[in-house]
């Protein structure tokens, strides 16, 4: 069985966020898909198969469990389907998050995801309430993550996560974000931690921007924004907020093609 590894949200190798992609004819057993994700030890491994109506079913697995929403592995999957399977644009994926689309774009690809508007909250859970040295500007959440606005990009870059405390949230992740003040920088920056899902710090995360984009669009009064995820690998995202969707533009490059040796009874 063939597997690909792709660096997503980048136009060069060894940057962006790596994801593994397997194109299947039918689903493998869930236990085996999780085992493959654990063996890869990447933030996500994507499994995609064609449907009879010309669209695709897509699932994502982190090392700890199947996940509900993943942007960078969706972009990586589209890249493989476009470059190795002669797929036509746009691609339509049926997922746990509903319908996602990826189209070819002048700068690479355009990922169309739901807009998950932030739910403002007054306090963080007790597990992580004490890991911030200063009171946040704002705290909000969506169905899978907590978000903390630290005020400015330098605070985000300098944030030292208490991964043991964050892991107590289980599969729920933590996003820290702040406004960039450098003239040549992004509009806002972020970092994402989900150690309880097997992801200490994710390099570039498409799904968190489903909530970050509407938050910063309201704060900055603009629908089009440039985002930077300030992980060690780093990644840029061109973002646009529409009525109920978020558009993310980015590129992807193939790093590896591999042949898997699976158990004989699969």
PDB file of C-alpha atoms in Angstrom:
ATOM      1  CA  UNK A   1       0.000   0.000   0.000  1.00  0.00           C
ATOM      2  CA  UNK A   2       1.319   3.439  -0.977  1.00  0.00           C
ATOM      3  CA  UNK A   3       1.554   6.304   1.502  1.00  0.00           C
ATOM      4  CA  UNK A   4       2.672   9.890   0.937  1.00  0.00           C
ATOM      5  CA  UNK A   5       4.062  12.477   3.331  1.00  0.00           C
ATOM      6  CA  UNK A   6       3.344  16.111   2.496  1.00  0.00           C
ATOM      7  CA  UNK A   7       4.458  19.413   4.004  1.00  0.00           C
ATOM      8  CA  UNK A   8       1.314  21.583   4.003  1.00  0.00           C
ATOM      9  CA  UNK A   9       0.956  25.371   4.165  1.00  0.00           C
ATOM     10  CA  UNK A  10       4.400  25.856   2.656  1.00  0.00           C
ATOM     11  CA  UNK A  11       6.063  25.925  -0.751  1.00  0.00           C
ATOM     12  CA  UNK A  12       9.321  24.382   0.441  1.00  0.00           C
ATOM     13  CA  UNK A  13      10.348  21.165   2.132  1.00  0.00           C
ATOM     14  CA  UNK A  14      11.043  20.988   5.868  1.00  0.00           C
ATOM     15  CA  UNK A  15       8.611  23.806   6.624  1.00  0.00           C
ATOM     16  CA  UNK A  16       4.877  24.015   7.220  1.00  0.00           C
ATOM     17  CA  UNK A  17       3.066  21.048   8.767  1.00  0.00           C
ATOM     18  CA  UNK A  18       3.746  17.453   7.693  1.00  0.00           C
ATOM     19  CA  UNK A  19       0.864  15.034   7.192  1.00  0.00           C
ATOM     20  CA  UNK A  20       0.675  11.496   5.865  1.00  0.00           C
ATOM     21  CA  UNK A  21      -1.895  10.631   3.188  1.00  0.00           C
ATOM     22  CA  UNK A  22      -3.252   7.212   2.159  1.00  0.00           C
ATOM     23  CA  UNK A  23      -5.599   6.901  -0.812  1.00  0.00           C
ATOM     24  CA  UNK A  24      -7.811   3.844  -0.270  1.00  0.00           C
ATOM     25  CA  UNK A  25     -10.413   1.909  -2.230  1.00  0.00           C
ATOM     26  CA  UNK A  26     -12.288   1.068   0.989  1.00  0.00           C
ATOM     27  CA  UNK A  27     -11.776   1.841   4.667  1.00  0.00           C
ATOM     28  CA  UNK A  28      -9.234  -0.114   6.646  1.00  0.00           C
ATOM     29  CA  UNK A  29     -10.292  -1.219  10.150  1.00  0.00           C
ATOM     30  CA  UNK A  30     -10.286   1.728  12.549  1.00  0.00           C
ATOM     31  CA  UNK A  31      -7.771  -0.021  14.805  1.00  0.00           C
ATOM     32  CA  UNK A  32      -5.350  -0.389  11.893  1.00  0.00           C
ATOM     33  CA  UNK A  33      -5.745   3.239  10.776  1.00  0.00           C
ATOM     34  CA  UNK A  34      -4.977   4.389  14.320  1.00  0.00           C
ATOM     35  CA  UNK A  35      -1.953   2.064  14.424  1.00  0.00           C
ATOM     36  CA  UNK A  36      -0.641   3.570  11.169  1.00  0.00           C
ATOM     37  CA  UNK A  37      -1.082   7.083  12.608  1.00  0.00           C
ATOM     38  CA  UNK A  38       0.768   6.048  15.745  1.00  0.00           C
ATOM     39  CA  UNK A  39       3.574   4.530  13.682  1.00  0.00           C
ATOM     40  CA  UNK A  40       3.869   7.736  11.629  1.00  0.00           C
ATOM     41  CA  UNK A  41       3.871   9.850  14.815  1.00  0.00           C
ATOM     42  CA  UNK A  42       2.807  12.929  12.848  1.00  0.00           C
ATOM     43  CA  UNK A  43       0.117  15.328  14.005  1.00  0.00           C
ATOM     44  CA  UNK A  44      -2.296  13.736  11.513  1.00  0.00           C
ATOM     45  CA  UNK A  45      -2.537  10.898   9.050  1.00  0.00           C
ATOM     46  CA  UNK A  46      -5.316  11.302   6.461  1.00  0.00           C
ATOM     47  CA  UNK A  47      -7.250   8.446   4.882  1.00  0.00           C
ATOM     48  CA  UNK A  48      -9.302   9.230   1.789  1.00  0.00           C
ATOM     49  CA  UNK A  49     -11.439   7.093  -0.515  1.00  0.00           C
ATOM     50  CA  UNK A  50     -13.594   7.892  -3.556  1.00  0.00           C
ATOM     51  CA  UNK A  51     -17.376   7.793  -3.504  1.00  0.00           C
ATOM     52  CA  UNK A  52     -19.603   6.656  -6.320  1.00  0.00           C
ATOM     53  CA  UNK A  53     -20.920  10.217  -6.814  1.00  0.00           C
ATOM     54  CA  UNK A  54     -17.479  11.586  -7.743  1.00  0.00           C
ATOM     55  CA  UNK A  55     -16.588  13.168  -4.412  1.00  0.00           C
ATOM     56  CA  UNK A  56     -14.454  11.833  -1.552  1.00  0.00           C
ATOM     57  CA  UNK A  57     -14.759  10.575   2.013  1.00  0.00           C
ATOM     58  CA  UNK A  58     -11.970  11.825   4.281  1.00  0.00           C
ATOM     59  CA  UNK A  59     -10.928  10.875   7.821  1.00  0.00           C
ATOM     60  CA  UNK A  60      -8.040  12.055  10.000  1.00  0.00           C
ATOM     61  CA  UNK A  61      -6.191  10.251  12.789  1.00  0.00           C
ATOM     62  CA  UNK A  62      -3.835  11.767  15.354  1.00  0.00           C
ATOM     63  CA  UNK A  63      -1.539   9.435  17.308  1.00  0.00           C
ATOM     64  CA  UNK A  64      -4.056   9.271  20.165  1.00  0.00           C
ATOM     65  CA  UNK A  65      -7.413   9.030  18.376  1.00  0.00           C
ATOM     66  CA  UNK A  66      -9.491   9.907  15.319  1.00  0.00           C
ATOM     67  CA  UNK A  67     -10.000  13.668  15.119  1.00  0.00           C
ATOM     68  CA  UNK A  68     -13.050  15.670  14.110  1.00  0.00           C
ATOM     69  CA  UNK A  69     -11.384  18.423  12.089  1.00  0.00           C
ATOM     70  CA  UNK A  70      -7.999  18.925  10.431  1.00  0.00           C
ATOM     71  CA  UNK A  71      -7.119  21.587   7.887  1.00  0.00           C
ATOM     72  CA  UNK A  72      -3.500  20.898   6.989  1.00  0.00           C
ATOM     73  CA  UNK A  73      -4.083  17.173   6.344  1.00  0.00           C
ATOM     74  CA  UNK A  74      -7.035  18.121   4.105  1.00  0.00           C
ATOM     75  CA  UNK A  75      -4.749  20.399   2.117  1.00  0.00           C
ATOM     76  CA  UNK A  76      -2.124  17.632   1.964  1.00  0.00           C
ATOM     77  CA  UNK A  77      -4.729  15.146   0.743  1.00  0.00           C
ATOM     78  CA  UNK A  78      -5.890  17.497  -2.001  1.00  0.00           C
ATOM     79  CA  UNK A  79      -2.282  18.027  -3.080  1.00  0.00           C
ATOM     80  CA  UNK A  80      -1.785  14.263  -3.494  1.00  0.00           C
ATOM     81  CA  UNK A  81      -5.078  13.808  -5.368  1.00  0.00           C
ATOM     82  CA  UNK A  82      -4.221  16.674  -7.718  1.00  0.00           C
ATOM     83  CA  UNK A  83      -0.620  15.624  -8.338  1.00  0.00           C
ATOM     84  CA  UNK A  84      -0.843  11.823  -8.402  1.00  0.00           C
ATOM     85  CA  UNK A  85      -4.476  10.921  -9.133  1.00  0.00           C
ATOM     86  CA  UNK A  86      -5.306  13.515 -11.838  1.00  0.00           C
ATOM     87  CA  UNK A  87      -8.223  14.808  -9.755  1.00  0.00           C
ATOM     88  CA  UNK A  88     -10.123  17.817 -11.045  1.00  0.00           C
ATOM     89  CA  UNK A  89     -10.659  21.071  -9.156  1.00  0.00           C
ATOM     90  CA  UNK A  90     -12.487  21.675  -6.888  1.00  0.00           C
ATOM     91  CA  UNK A  91     -12.292  18.606  -4.694  1.00  0.00           C
ATOM     92  CA  UNK A  92     -15.214  17.939  -2.361  1.00  0.00           C
ATOM     93  CA  UNK A  93     -14.588  15.992   0.850  1.00  0.00           C
ATOM     94  CA  UNK A  94     -17.242  14.561   3.154  1.00  0.00           C
ATOM     95  CA  UNK A  95     -15.944  14.610   6.736  1.00  0.00           C
ATOM     96  CA  UNK A  96     -17.064  14.719  10.350  1.00  0.00           C
ATOM     97  CA  UNK A  97     -17.121  18.513   9.914  1.00  0.00           C
ATOM     98  CA  UNK A  98     -19.421  18.324   6.928  1.00  0.00           C
ATOM     99  CA  UNK A  99     -18.376  19.280   3.421  1.00  0.00           C
ATOM    100  CA  UNK A 100     -14.894  20.708   2.870  1.00  0.00           C
ATOM    101  CA  UNK A 101     -13.597  21.911  -0.496  1.00  0.00           C
ATOM    102  CA  UNK A 102     -10.138  22.463  -1.929  1.00  0.00           C
ATOM    103  CA  UNK A 103      -9.612  24.261  -5.230  1.00  0.00           C
ATOM    104  CA  UNK A 104      -6.497  25.062  -7.182  1.00  0.00           C
ATOM    105  CA  UNK A 105      -5.465  28.673  -6.680  1.00  0.00           C
ATOM    106  CA  UNK A 106      -2.919  30.998  -8.248  1.00  0.00           C
ATOM    107  CA  UNK A 107      -0.762  30.667  -5.133  1.00  0.00           C
ATOM    108  CA  UNK A 108      -1.303  26.932  -4.712  1.00  0.00           C
ATOM    109  CA  UNK A 109      -4.594  25.802  -3.177  1.00  0.00           C
ATOM    110  CA  UNK A 110      -7.626  27.358  -1.497  1.00  0.00           C
ATOM    111  CA  UNK A 111      -9.173  25.454   1.408  1.00  0.00           C
ATOM    112  CA  UNK A 112     -12.857  26.180   2.142  1.00  0.00           C
ATOM    113  CA  UNK A 113     -13.851  25.303   5.743  1.00  0.00           C
ATOM    114  CA  UNK A 114     -16.752  26.169   8.074  1.00  0.00           C
ATOM    115  CA  UNK A 115     -16.639  29.359  10.095  1.00  0.00           C
ATOM    116  CA  UNK A 116     -16.690  28.428  13.786  1.00  0.00           C
ATOM    117  CA  UNK A 117     -17.377  31.724  15.503  1.00  0.00           C
ATOM    118  CA  UNK A 118     -15.728  32.196  18.898  1.00  0.00           C
ATOM    119  CA  UNK A 119     -17.734  31.663  22.057  1.00  0.00           C
ATOM    120  CA  UNK A 120     -16.426  34.177  24.579  1.00  0.00           C
ATOM    121  CA  UNK A 121     -15.899  32.823  28.109  1.00  0.00           C
ATOM    122  CA  UNK A 122     -14.895  34.481  31.384  1.00  0.00           C
ATOM    123  CA  UNK A 123     -12.389  31.988  32.744  1.00  0.00           C
ATOM    124  CA  UNK A 124     -10.184  29.115  31.689  1.00  0.00           C
ATOM    125  CA  UNK A 125     -10.574  25.590  33.058  1.00  0.00           C
ATOM    126  CA  UNK A 126      -8.764  24.973  36.328  1.00  0.00           C
ATOM    127  CA  UNK A 127      -6.273  22.669  34.559  1.00  0.00           C
ATOM    128  CA  UNK A 128      -4.701  25.623  32.716  1.00  0.00           C
ATOM    129  CA  UNK A 129      -5.923  28.629  34.658  1.00  0.00           C
ATOM    130  CA  UNK A 130      -2.542  29.263  36.300  1.00  0.00           C
ATOM    131  CA  UNK A 131      -0.170  28.818  33.367  1.00  0.00           C
ATOM    132  CA  UNK A 132      -0.447  32.414  32.148  1.00  0.00           C
ATOM    133  CA  UNK A 133       1.717  34.980  33.975  1.00  0.00           C
ATOM    134  CA  UNK A 134      -0.532  37.907  32.999  1.00  0.00           C
ATOM    135  CA  UNK A 135      -4.323  38.184  32.586  1.00  0.00           C
ATOM    136  CA  UNK A 136      -5.317  37.490  28.958  1.00  0.00           C
ATOM    137  CA  UNK A 137      -6.944  40.127  26.778  1.00  0.00           C
ATOM    138  CA  UNK A 138      -9.724  37.687  25.896  1.00  0.00           C
ATOM    139  CA  UNK A 139     -10.651  34.027  26.334  1.00  0.00           C
ATOM    140  CA  UNK A 140     -12.887  32.110  23.961  1.00  0.00           C
ATOM    141  CA  UNK A 141     -13.469  28.613  22.693  1.00  0.00           C
ATOM    142  CA  UNK A 142     -15.041  26.418  20.036  1.00  0.00           C
ATOM    143  CA  UNK A 143     -16.076  22.778  20.202  1.00  0.00           C
ATOM    144  CA  UNK A 144     -12.505  21.436  20.323  1.00  0.00           C
ATOM    145  CA  UNK A 145     -10.130  24.140  21.617  1.00  0.00           C
ATOM    146  CA  UNK A 146      -9.634  26.945  24.111  1.00  0.00           C
ATOM    147  CA  UNK A 147      -8.233  30.228  22.750  1.00  0.00           C
ATOM    148  CA  UNK A 148      -6.313  32.861  24.706  1.00  0.00           C
ATOM    149  CA  UNK A 149      -5.528  36.319  23.301  1.00  0.00           C
ATOM    150  CA  UNK A 150      -2.233  37.322  24.906  1.00  0.00           C
ATOM    151  CA  UNK A 151      -2.377  40.821  23.408  1.00  0.00           C
ATOM    152  CA  UNK A 152       0.636  40.949  21.105  1.00  0.00           C
ATOM    153  CA  UNK A 153       2.692  38.673  18.902  1.00  0.00           C
ATOM    154  CA  UNK A 154       5.816  38.888  21.061  1.00  0.00           C
ATOM    155  CA  UNK A 155       3.892  37.397  23.994  1.00  0.00           C
ATOM    156  CA  UNK A 156       2.800  34.540  21.743  1.00  0.00           C
ATOM    157  CA  UNK A 157       6.344  33.880  20.523  1.00  0.00           C
ATOM    158  CA  UNK A 158       7.701  33.973  24.054  1.00  0.00           C
ATOM    159  CA  UNK A 159       4.988  31.831  25.628  1.00  0.00           C
ATOM    160  CA  UNK A 160       6.390  28.783  27.430  1.00  0.00           C
ATOM    161  CA  UNK A 161       3.660  26.120  27.537  1.00  0.00           C
ATOM    162  CA  UNK A 162       3.110  23.882  30.535  1.00  0.00           C
ATOM    163  CA  UNK A 163       2.459  20.768  28.446  1.00  0.00           C
ATOM    164  CA  UNK A 164       1.696  18.601  31.468  1.00  0.00           C
ATOM    165  CA  UNK A 165      -1.069  20.996  32.521  1.00  0.00           C
ATOM    166  CA  UNK A 166      -2.453  21.330  28.994  1.00  0.00           C
ATOM    167  CA  UNK A 167      -2.483  17.541  28.624  1.00  0.00           C
ATOM    168  CA  UNK A 168      -4.978  17.380  31.498  1.00  0.00           C
ATOM    169  CA  UNK A 169      -7.530  18.853  29.080  1.00  0.00           C
ATOM    170  CA  UNK A 170      -7.495  15.510  27.264  1.00  0.00           C
ATOM    171  CA  UNK A 171      -8.137  15.829  23.523  1.00  0.00           C
ATOM    172  CA  UNK A 172      -9.020  19.527  23.868  1.00  0.00           C
ATOM    173  CA  UNK A 173      -6.270  21.847  22.627  1.00  0.00           C
ATOM    174  CA  UNK A 174      -5.026  25.302  23.607  1.00  0.00           C
ATOM    175  CA  UNK A 175      -4.409  28.160  21.154  1.00  0.00           C
ATOM    176  CA  UNK A 176      -2.551  31.331  22.091  1.00  0.00           C
ATOM    177  CA  UNK A 177      -2.823  34.298  19.760  1.00  0.00           C
ATOM    178  CA  UNK A 178      -1.894  37.966  19.552  1.00  0.00           C
ATOM    179  CA  UNK A 179      -1.828  40.954  17.231  1.00  0.00           C
ATOM    180  CA  UNK A 180       1.297  41.558  15.175  1.00  0.00           C
ATOM    181  CA  UNK A 181       2.648  45.119  15.291  1.00  0.00           C
ATOM    182  CA  UNK A 182       5.548  44.770  12.872  1.00  0.00           C
ATOM    183  CA  UNK A 183       4.828  46.522   9.586  1.00  0.00           C
ATOM    184  CA  UNK A 184       6.204  43.625   7.539  1.00  0.00           C
ATOM    185  CA  UNK A 185       4.482  40.923   9.609  1.00  0.00           C
ATOM    186  CA  UNK A 186       1.165  39.157   9.666  1.00  0.00           C
ATOM    187  CA  UNK A 187      -2.048  40.659  11.012  1.00  0.00           C
ATOM    188  CA  UNK A 188      -2.056  38.126  13.851  1.00  0.00           C
ATOM    189  CA  UNK A 189       0.011  35.179  15.040  1.00  0.00           C
ATOM    190  CA  UNK A 190      -0.860  32.004  16.910  1.00  0.00           C
ATOM    191  CA  UNK A 191       0.509  28.800  18.395  1.00  0.00           C
ATOM    192  CA  UNK A 192      -1.357  25.552  19.068  1.00  0.00           C
ATOM    193  CA  UNK A 193      -0.787  22.890  21.728  1.00  0.00           C
ATOM    194  CA  UNK A 194      -2.676  19.594  22.065  1.00  0.00           C
ATOM    195  CA  UNK A 195      -0.464  17.206  24.080  1.00  0.00           C
ATOM    196  CA  UNK A 196      -3.502  15.218  25.200  1.00  0.00           C
ATOM    197  CA  UNK A 197      -4.055  14.268  21.552  1.00  0.00           C
ATOM    198  CA  UNK A 198      -0.402  13.400  21.024  1.00  0.00           C
ATOM    199  CA  UNK A 199       0.516  16.814  19.551  1.00  0.00           C
ATOM    200  CA  UNK A 200       2.824  18.816  21.864  1.00  0.00           C
ATOM    201  CA  UNK A 201       2.928  21.798  19.454  1.00  0.00           C
ATOM    202  CA  UNK A 202       1.423  21.696  15.982  1.00  0.00           C
ATOM    203  CA  UNK A 203       3.536  23.441  13.306  1.00  0.00           C
ATOM    204  CA  UNK A 204       0.698  24.967  11.226  1.00  0.00           C
ATOM    205  CA  UNK A 205      -2.968  24.312  11.959  1.00  0.00           C
ATOM    206  CA  UNK A 206      -5.696  25.043   9.440  1.00  0.00           C
ATOM    207  CA  UNK A 207      -8.641  24.128  11.688  1.00  0.00           C
ATOM    208  CA  UNK A 208      -7.915  26.678  14.450  1.00  0.00           C
ATOM    209  CA  UNK A 209      -8.244  29.451  11.863  1.00  0.00           C
ATOM    210  CA  UNK A 210     -11.920  28.583  11.494  1.00  0.00           C
ATOM    211  CA  UNK A 211     -12.254  30.456  14.808  1.00  0.00           C
ATOM    212  CA  UNK A 212      -9.232  32.761  14.766  1.00  0.00           C
ATOM    213  CA  UNK A 213     -10.264  34.389  11.478  1.00  0.00           C
ATOM    214  CA  UNK A 214     -13.735  35.549  12.614  1.00  0.00           C
ATOM    215  CA  UNK A 215     -12.259  36.689  15.939  1.00  0.00           C
ATOM    216  CA  UNK A 216      -9.545  38.821  14.339  1.00  0.00           C
ATOM    217  CA  UNK A 217     -11.782  39.984  11.493  1.00  0.00           C
ATOM    218  CA  UNK A 218     -14.052  41.590  14.083  1.00  0.00           C
ATOM    219  CA  UNK A 219     -11.129  42.980  16.097  1.00  0.00           C
ATOM    220  CA  UNK A 220      -9.352  44.460  13.069  1.00  0.00           C
ATOM    221  CA  UNK A 221     -12.397  45.340  10.943  1.00  0.00           C
ATOM    222  CA  UNK A 222     -11.226  43.451   7.848  1.00  0.00           C
ATOM    223  CA  UNK A 223     -12.383  40.301   6.084  1.00  0.00           C
ATOM    224  CA  UNK A 224      -9.013  39.460   4.503  1.00  0.00           C
ATOM    225  CA  UNK A 225      -6.138  38.740   6.866  1.00  0.00           C
ATOM    226  CA  UNK A 226      -2.612  37.375   6.822  1.00  0.00           C
ATOM    227  CA  UNK A 227      -1.872  34.905   9.628  1.00  0.00           C
ATOM    228  CA  UNK A 228       1.383  33.413  10.855  1.00  0.00           C
ATOM    229  CA  UNK A 229       1.680  30.355  13.098  1.00  0.00           C
ATOM    230  CA  UNK A 230       4.809  30.952  15.153  1.00  0.00           C
ATOM    231  CA  UNK A 231       5.922  27.366  15.735  1.00  0.00           C
ATOM    232  CA  UNK A 232       9.576  26.391  15.201  1.00  0.00           C
ATOM    233  CA  UNK A 233       8.726  25.366  11.607  1.00  0.00           C
ATOM    234  CA  UNK A 234       6.297  28.250  11.097  1.00  0.00           C
ATOM    235  CA  UNK A 235       3.695  28.825   8.419  1.00  0.00           C
ATOM    236  CA  UNK A 236       1.796  31.610   6.649  1.00  0.00           C
ATOM    237  CA  UNK A 237      -1.915  31.531   5.836  1.00  0.00           C
ATOM    238  CA  UNK A 238      -3.816  33.952   3.630  1.00  0.00           C
ATOM    239  CA  UNK A 239      -7.285  34.062   5.186  1.00  0.00           C
ATOM    240  CA  UNK A 240     -10.658  35.392   4.115  1.00  0.00           C
ATOM    241  CA  UNK A 241     -13.929  35.454   6.050  1.00  0.00           C
ATOM    242  CA  UNK A 242     -17.152  35.064   4.087  1.00  0.00           C
ATOM    243  CA  UNK A 243     -20.686  34.908   5.490  1.00  0.00           C
ATOM    244  CA  UNK A 244     -20.359  31.456   7.053  1.00  0.00           C
ATOM    245  CA  UNK A 245     -17.090  30.058   5.682  1.00  0.00           C
ATOM    246  CA  UNK A 246     -13.364  30.657   6.079  1.00  0.00           C
ATOM    247  CA  UNK A 247     -11.040  30.454   3.073  1.00  0.00           C
ATOM    248  CA  UNK A 248      -7.380  29.582   3.630  1.00  0.00           C
ATOM    249  CA  UNK A 249      -4.847  29.826   0.819  1.00  0.00           C
ATOM    250  CA  UNK A 250      -1.596  27.910   0.936  1.00  0.00           C
ATOM    251  CA  UNK A 251       0.677  25.524  -0.888  1.00  0.00           C
ATOM    252  CA  UNK A 252       1.975  22.010  -0.270  1.00  0.00           C
ATOM    253  CA  UNK A 253       4.951  19.911  -1.341  1.00  0.00           C
ATOM    254  CA  UNK A 254       5.480  16.145  -1.358  1.00  0.00           C
ATOM    255  CA  UNK A 255       8.350  14.980   0.836  1.00  0.00           C
ATOM    256  CA  UNK A 256       8.071  11.200   0.641  1.00  0.00           C
ATOM    257  CA  UNK A 257       6.428   8.292  -1.155  1.00  0.00           C
ATOM    258  CA  UNK A 258       6.479   5.052   0.800  1.00  0.00           C
ATOM    259  CA  UNK A 259       5.218   1.492   0.514  1.00  0.00           C
ATOM    260  CA  UNK A 260       3.603   0.134   3.681  1.00  0.00           C
ATOM    261  CA  UNK A 261       4.080  -3.438   4.817  1.00  0.00           C
ATOM    262  CA  UNK A 262       0.784  -4.267   6.501  1.00  0.00           C
ATOM    263  CA  UNK A 263      -0.241  -7.436   8.338  1.00  0.00           C
ATOM    264  CA  UNK A 264      -1.401 -10.242   6.040  1.00  0.00           C
ATOM    265  CA  UNK A 265      -4.909 -10.313   7.544  1.00  0.00           C
ATOM    266  CA  UNK A 266      -5.766  -6.707   6.581  1.00  0.00           C
TER     267      UNK A 266
END
